[in-house]
């Protein structure tokens, strides 16, 4: 099938971090299958992703995950119109596994190969399940990225702002460690926060000095640490069982992150004059963020669109989706594709 055709059947492969994923998507939107094999358990003991382990695990999992995605979609390689793969950014040893697999399939079957930017795919994800009007402002919040984009259309991202230090997901993961909740931290904090009082501790909220939107979470992280140490910066961090207000800290921390994400996203939408807000990335699973963003958007007559949780976290449906949309738009696709960590 030629580039620019309607409804191409696209295989997507994702291996940028610690999830091995494959999916089959028709026409950039219709998800026929989406298989994700998480490595979270392998990395949990280390409190974060170990690149060496991730690369080896992708190598073990890639073909079984691919086979499962094709079987669940009830298609064979011969039915595909194109292959899409995350080419950047990510852990280079992890990316190379997915890119090599995608290249092999494309070469063997003579198929076009579309390289997809992981962050752009997170921003695209919400458009697969919602009718979105453009231009839109997109917030991508994950473990490695927190940034705002202007999207003139579903396949184009122009960066408006990004975090000065930590990503929001990274802050969730770090605070989770401090509270003895383990990795990944986001879901664990969200669960505990549901039992806590979000007004219990008044943690700081970052506000950019100039009028431009922006994010920072390192000050908030330090404030949580100081709170746990009883304002004595030199004191050791107490063991989790000695923290009496863990649920309150979790709820107050989460509220501070959500406040910053919502305020900066709405400020960007205001500046750009857009009515449509898209949110993607693992942190977009957060129920409090979804609730607050939706309410804040509605209050100004805008609509905030979120992917289903399974398409917020790393997955290959968003890769096959954006890959299909790029292919339809006639983007170049050949075997010269290279992987890049940045
Ligand atoms: O997009 P993603 O799966 O991987 C990256 O590209 O980074 O995002 C993973 C991040 C982790 O930091 C994890 O703690 C966070 O998303 N996360 C959450 C929630 N679920 C996952 N953060 C807050 N609340 C959640 N419910
Ligand atoms: Zn991601």
Coordinates of C-alpha atoms and ligand atoms in Angstrom, one line a residue:
X1 CA 0.0 0.0 0.0
X2 CA 1.4 3.4 -0.9
X3 CA 2.2 6.2 1.5
X4 CA -0.8 8.5 2.0
X5 CA -3.3 5.6 1.7
X6 CA -6.4 5.5 3.9
X7 CA -6.6 3.3 6.9
X8 CA -3.2 1.6 6.8
X9 CA -2.7 -1.5 9.0
X10 CA 0.3 -0.6 11.1
X11 CA 2.4 -2.7 13.6
X12 CA 3.9 -0.6 16.4
X13 CA 6.8 -1.5 18.5
X14 CA 7.9 0.3 21.7
X15 CA 11.0 -0.5 23.8
X16 CA 12.3 2.9 24.9
X17 CA 12.4 2.3 28.7
X18 CA 11.2 -0.6 30.8
X19 CA 8.1 -1.8 28.9
X20 CA 8.3 -4.1 25.9
X21 CA 5.2 -3.4 23.8
X22 CA 3.7 -4.2 20.4
X23 CA 0.3 -3.2 18.9
X24 CA -1.6 -3.4 15.7
X25 CA -3.6 -0.2 14.8
X26 CA -5.7 0.5 11.7
X27 CA -5.9 4.0 10.3
X28 CA -4.1 5.7 13.2
X29 CA -6.9 5.1 15.6
X30 CA -8.6 1.7 15.6
X31 CA -6.6 -0.5 18.1
X32 CA -6.8 -4.2 17.1
X33 CA -4.4 -5.3 19.8
X34 CA -2.0 -3.7 22.4
X35 CA 0.3 -5.9 24.4
X36 CA 2.6 -4.5 27.1
X37 CA 5.1 -6.6 29.1
X38 CA 6.3 -4.6 32.1
X39 CA 9.7 -5.1 33.6
X40 CA 8.7 -3.2 36.8
X41 CA 9.4 -6.2 39.0
X42 CA 12.9 -6.7 37.7
X43 CA 13.8 -3.1 38.4
X44 CA 11.8 -2.6 41.7
X45 CA 14.6 -3.9 43.9
X46 CA 16.9 -1.2 42.6
X47 CA 14.4 1.6 43.1
X48 CA 14.5 2.6 39.4
X49 CA 15.2 1.4 35.9
X50 CA 18.6 -0.3 35.4
X51 CA 19.5 0.2 31.7
X52 CA 21.6 -3.0 31.3
X53 CA 18.7 -5.1 32.7
X54 CA 16.2 -3.3 30.6
X55 CA 18.0 -4.0 27.3
X56 CA 18.5 -7.7 28.0
X57 CA 14.8 -8.0 29.1
X58 CA 13.6 -6.4 25.9
X59 CA 15.6 -8.9 23.9
X60 CA 14.0 -11.8 25.8
X61 CA 10.4 -10.3 25.5
X62 CA 10.3 -8.7 22.1
X63 CA 9.4 -11.6 19.9
X64 CA 6.8 -13.2 22.3
X65 CA 5.2 -9.8 22.7
X66 CA 5.1 -9.3 18.9
X67 CA 3.6 -12.7 18.4
X68 CA 0.9 -12.0 20.9
X69 CA 0.0 -8.7 19.4
X70 CA -0.3 -10.2 15.9
X71 CA -2.4 -13.1 17.3
X72 CA -4.7 -10.9 19.3
X73 CA -5.3 -8.7 16.2
X74 CA -5.8 -11.8 14.1
X75 CA -3.4 -10.6 11.5
X76 CA -0.1 -11.9 10.0
X77 CA 3.0 -9.9 8.9
X78 CA 1.7 -10.3 5.3
X79 CA -1.4 -8.1 6.2
X80 CA 0.6 -5.1 7.4
X81 CA 1.0 -1.9 5.4
X82 CA 3.8 -0.4 7.5
X83 CA 5.9 -0.9 10.7
X84 CA 6.3 2.0 13.2
X85 CA 8.8 2.0 16.0
X86 CA 9.9 4.3 18.8
X87 CA 13.2 5.7 17.6
X88 CA 13.8 8.3 20.3
X89 CA 14.2 9.4 23.1
X90 CA 15.0 6.7 25.6
X91 CA 17.7 4.3 26.8
X92 CA 19.8 3.6 23.8
X93 CA 20.3 -0.1 24.6
X94 CA 16.5 -0.5 24.9
X95 CA 15.7 1.5 21.8
X96 CA 18.0 -0.5 19.7
X97 CA 16.2 -3.8 20.5
X98 CA 12.9 -2.4 19.2
X99 CA 14.4 -0.6 16.2
X100 CA 16.3 -3.7 15.1
X101 CA 13.2 -5.9 15.4
X102 CA 11.2 -3.3 13.4
X103 CA 13.9 -3.0 10.7
X104 CA 14.1 -6.8 10.4
X105 CA 10.4 -7.1 9.8
X106 CA 10.3 -4.1 7.4
X107 CA 13.2 -5.5 5.4
X108 CA 11.9 -9.1 5.3
X109 CA 8.4 -8.0 4.2
X110 CA 9.5 -5.0 2.1
X111 CA 7.4 -2.6 4.3
X112 CA 7.8 1.1 4.9
X113 CA 9.4 1.8 8.4
X114 CA 8.2 4.8 10.3
X115 CA 10.3 6.2 13.2
X116 CA 8.2 7.7 16.0
X117 CA 9.2 10.1 18.7
X118 CA 8.0 8.7 22.1
X119 CA 6.9 12.0 23.5
X120 CA 5.0 12.9 20.4
X121 CA 3.2 9.6 20.7
X122 CA 2.2 10.3 24.3
X123 CA 0.7 13.6 23.1
X124 CA -1.0 11.9 20.1
X125 CA -2.6 9.1 22.3
X126 CA -5.7 11.1 23.4
X127 CA -6.6 11.8 19.8
X128 CA -7.1 8.0 19.2
X129 CA -10.1 7.9 21.5
X130 CA -11.6 11.4 21.4
X131 CA -12.7 13.8 18.7
X132 CA -10.2 16.6 19.3
X133 CA -10.3 20.1 17.8
X134 CA -7.0 21.7 16.8
X135 CA -5.0 23.7 17.6
X136 CA -4.6 22.1 21.0
X137 CA -2.2 22.5 23.9
X138 CA -0.7 19.1 25.0
X139 CA 0.8 18.3 28.4
X140 CA 3.1 15.3 28.4
X141 CA 3.8 14.1 31.9
X142 CA 5.8 10.9 32.3
X143 CA 8.7 9.5 34.3
X144 CA 11.3 11.2 32.1
X145 CA 9.4 14.3 30.7
X146 CA 7.2 17.1 31.7
X147 CA 6.5 19.5 28.9
X148 CA 3.8 21.6 27.2
X149 CA 3.4 21.7 23.5
X150 CA 1.3 23.5 21.0
X151 CA -0.3 21.1 18.5
X152 CA -1.5 22.7 15.3
X153 CA -2.6 19.2 14.2
X154 CA -2.4 15.7 15.6
X155 CA 1.1 15.0 14.2
X156 CA 2.9 18.3 14.9
X157 CA 4.3 19.4 18.2
X158 CA 5.9 22.7 19.0
X159 CA 7.4 22.9 22.5
X160 CA 6.1 25.7 24.7
X161 CA 7.7 24.9 28.0
X162 CA 9.4 22.1 29.9
X163 CA 10.5 21.3 33.4
X164 CA 13.6 23.1 34.7
X165 CA 14.7 20.0 36.7
X166 CA 12.7 16.8 37.5
X167 CA 9.9 15.3 35.6
X168 CA 6.6 15.0 37.5
X169 CA 6.7 11.2 37.4
X170 CA 10.3 11.3 38.7
X171 CA 9.1 13.4 41.6
X172 CA 6.4 10.8 42.3
X173 CA 9.0 8.1 42.2
X174 CA 11.5 9.9 44.5
X175 CA 8.9 10.8 47.1
X176 CA 7.6 7.3 47.0
X177 CA 11.1 6.1 47.9
X178 CA 11.2 8.5 50.8
X179 CA 7.8 7.2 52.1
X180 CA 9.0 3.6 51.7
X181 CA 6.4 2.9 48.9
X182 CA 8.7 1.5 46.3
X183 CA 8.9 1.8 42.5
X184 CA 7.0 2.8 40.4
X185 CA 5.9 5.6 42.8
X186 CA 3.0 7.2 41.0
X187 CA 0.4 4.5 41.5
X188 CA 1.5 3.8 45.1
X189 CA 1.3 7.5 46.1
X190 CA -2.1 7.9 44.4
X191 CA -3.4 4.9 46.3
X192 CA -2.2 6.1 49.7
X193 CA -3.2 9.7 48.9
X194 CA -6.8 8.6 48.7
X195 CA -6.7 8.0 52.5
X196 CA -4.9 11.3 53.3
X197 CA -5.8 14.9 53.8
X198 CA -4.5 16.9 50.9
X199 CA -4.6 20.1 52.9
X200 CA -2.6 18.7 55.8
X201 CA 0.8 19.9 54.7
X202 CA 1.2 23.1 52.7
X203 CA 4.0 22.2 50.2
X204 CA 5.3 24.9 47.8
X205 CA 4.0 25.3 44.3
X206 CA 6.4 26.4 41.6
X207 CA 5.5 29.6 39.7
X208 CA 7.7 30.8 36.8
X209 CA 9.1 34.3 37.4
X210 CA 8.2 35.5 34.0
X211 CA 4.9 35.2 32.2
X212 CA 5.9 32.1 30.3
X213 CA 4.6 28.7 31.5
X214 CA 7.2 26.3 33.0
X215 CA 7.6 23.5 35.6
X216 CA 9.9 22.7 38.5
X217 CA 9.6 19.9 41.0
X218 CA 12.9 19.8 42.8
X219 CA 11.9 22.4 45.4
X220 CA 8.8 20.4 46.2
X221 CA 10.8 17.2 46.6
X222 CA 13.2 19.0 49.0
X223 CA 10.2 20.4 51.0
X224 CA 8.9 16.8 51.4
X225 CA 12.3 15.6 52.6
X226 CA 12.5 18.5 55.1
X227 CA 9.0 17.8 56.3
X228 CA 10.0 14.2 57.0
X229 CA 13.2 15.2 58.7
X230 CA 11.3 17.6 61.0
X231 CA 12.9 20.7 59.4
X232 CA 16.3 19.5 60.4
X233 CA 18.2 19.3 57.1
X234 CA 21.0 17.3 58.6
X235 CA 18.8 14.8 60.3
X236 CA 18.6 11.3 58.6
X237 CA 15.4 10.5 56.7
X238 CA 13.3 8.5 59.1
X239 CA 12.4 4.9 58.2
X240 CA 8.9 4.6 56.7
X241 CA 7.4 3.0 59.8
X242 CA 8.4 6.1 61.8
X243 CA 6.5 8.5 59.4
X244 CA 3.1 8.9 61.1
X245 CA 1.5 11.1 58.5
X246 CA 2.4 9.1 55.4
X247 CA -1.1 9.3 53.8
X248 CA -1.3 13.1 54.5
X249 CA 2.1 13.7 53.0
X250 CA 1.2 11.6 49.9
X251 CA -2.1 13.5 49.5
X252 CA -0.5 16.9 50.1
X253 CA 2.4 16.2 47.7
X254 CA 0.1 14.9 45.0
X255 CA -2.1 18.0 45.3
X256 CA 1.0 20.3 45.0
X257 CA 2.1 18.5 41.8
X258 CA -1.5 18.5 40.3
X259 CA -1.8 22.3 41.2
X260 CA 1.3 23.1 39.2
X261 CA 0.4 20.9 36.2
X262 CA -3.1 22.3 36.0
X263 CA -2.1 25.9 36.5
X264 CA 0.7 25.9 33.9
X265 CA -1.4 23.9 31.3
X266 CA -4.3 26.3 31.6
X267 CA -2.0 29.3 31.4
X268 CA -0.6 27.9 28.2
X269 CA -4.0 27.2 26.8
X270 CA -4.9 30.8 27.6
X271 CA -1.8 32.3 26.0
X272 CA -2.3 30.1 22.9
X273 CA -6.0 30.8 22.7
X274 CA -6.8 27.1 22.3
X275 CA -10.0 25.4 23.6
X276 CA -8.6 21.9 23.4
X277 CA -6.2 20.4 26.0
X278 CA -4.6 17.0 25.6
X279 CA -2.8 15.1 28.4
X280 CA -0.6 12.1 28.0
X281 CA 2.2 10.1 29.7
X282 CA 2.2 7.8 32.7
X283 CA 1.3 10.5 35.2
X284 CA -1.9 11.1 33.1
X285 CA -3.2 7.9 34.8
X286 CA -3.5 9.9 38.0
X287 CA -7.1 10.2 39.0
X288 CA -6.7 13.5 40.8
X289 CA -5.0 15.1 37.9
X290 CA -7.7 13.9 35.5
X291 CA -10.4 15.2 37.8
X292 CA -8.8 18.6 38.5
X293 CA -7.7 19.2 34.8
X294 CA -11.2 18.3 33.5
X295 CA -12.9 20.7 36.0
X296 CA -10.4 23.6 35.3
X297 CA -10.8 23.2 31.6
X298 CA -14.6 23.1 31.7
X299 CA -14.6 26.2 33.9
X300 CA -13.1 28.2 31.0
X301 CA -15.2 26.5 28.3
X302 CA -12.3 24.1 27.2
X303 CA -12.2 20.4 26.9
X304 CA -9.4 18.3 28.4
X305 CA -8.9 14.9 26.7
X306 CA -7.1 12.0 28.4
X307 CA -6.3 8.6 26.9
X308 CA -7.6 5.6 28.8
X309 CA -5.1 4.7 31.5
X310 CA -3.7 1.8 29.4
X311 CA -2.7 4.3 26.7
X312 CA -1.3 6.8 29.2
X313 CA 1.5 4.6 30.4
X314 CA 4.1 3.3 27.9
X315 CA 2.4 1.3 25.1
X316 CA 2.8 0.5 21.4
X317 CA -0.8 1.5 20.4
X318 CA 0.2 5.1 20.5
X319 CA 3.3 4.3 18.4
X320 CA 1.3 2.4 15.8
X321 CA -1.3 5.2 15.9
X322 CA 1.0 8.1 15.4
X323 CA 3.1 6.0 12.9
X324 CA -0.1 5.3 10.9
X325 CA -1.0 9.0 10.9
X326 CA 2.5 10.0 9.8
X327 CA 2.5 7.4 7.1
X328 CA -0.9 8.6 5.9
X329 CA 0.6 12.2 5.8
X330 CA 3.4 10.9 3.6
X331 CA 6.3 11.2 6.0
X332 CA 9.5 9.5 4.8
X333 CA 9.9 5.9 5.9
X334 CA 12.8 3.7 5.1
X335 CA 15.5 1.5 6.5
X336 CA 18.0 4.3 7.2
X337 CA 16.2 4.9 10.5
X338 CA 18.5 5.4 13.4
X339 CA 17.8 5.3 17.2
X340 CA 18.7 8.2 19.4
X341 CA 18.8 8.6 23.2
X342 CA 17.7 12.3 22.9
Ligands
LIG1 O1 4.9 7.3 30.4 P1 5.5 6.4 31.4 O2 4.9 5.0 31.5 O3 7.0 6.1 31.1 C1 7.9 7.2 30.7 O4 7.9 7.5 29.5 O5 8.5 7.7 31.6 O6 5.5 7.1 32.8 C2 5.9 6.5 34.0 C3 5.7 7.4 35.1 C4 6.4 6.9 36.4 O7 7.2 8.0 37.0 C5 5.2 6.6 37.3 O8 5.4 6.8 38.7 C6 4.2 7.6 36.8 O9 4.4 7.6 35.4 N1 2.8 7.2 37.1 C7 1.9 7.9 37.9 C8 0.7 7.2 38.0 N2 0.9 6.0 37.3 C9 2.1 6.1 36.7 N3 2.1 9.1 38.5 C10 1.1 9.6 39.2 N4 -0.1 8.9 39.4 C11 -0.3 7.7 38.8 N5 -1.5 7.1 39.0
LIG2 ZN1 6.5 7.2 28.1

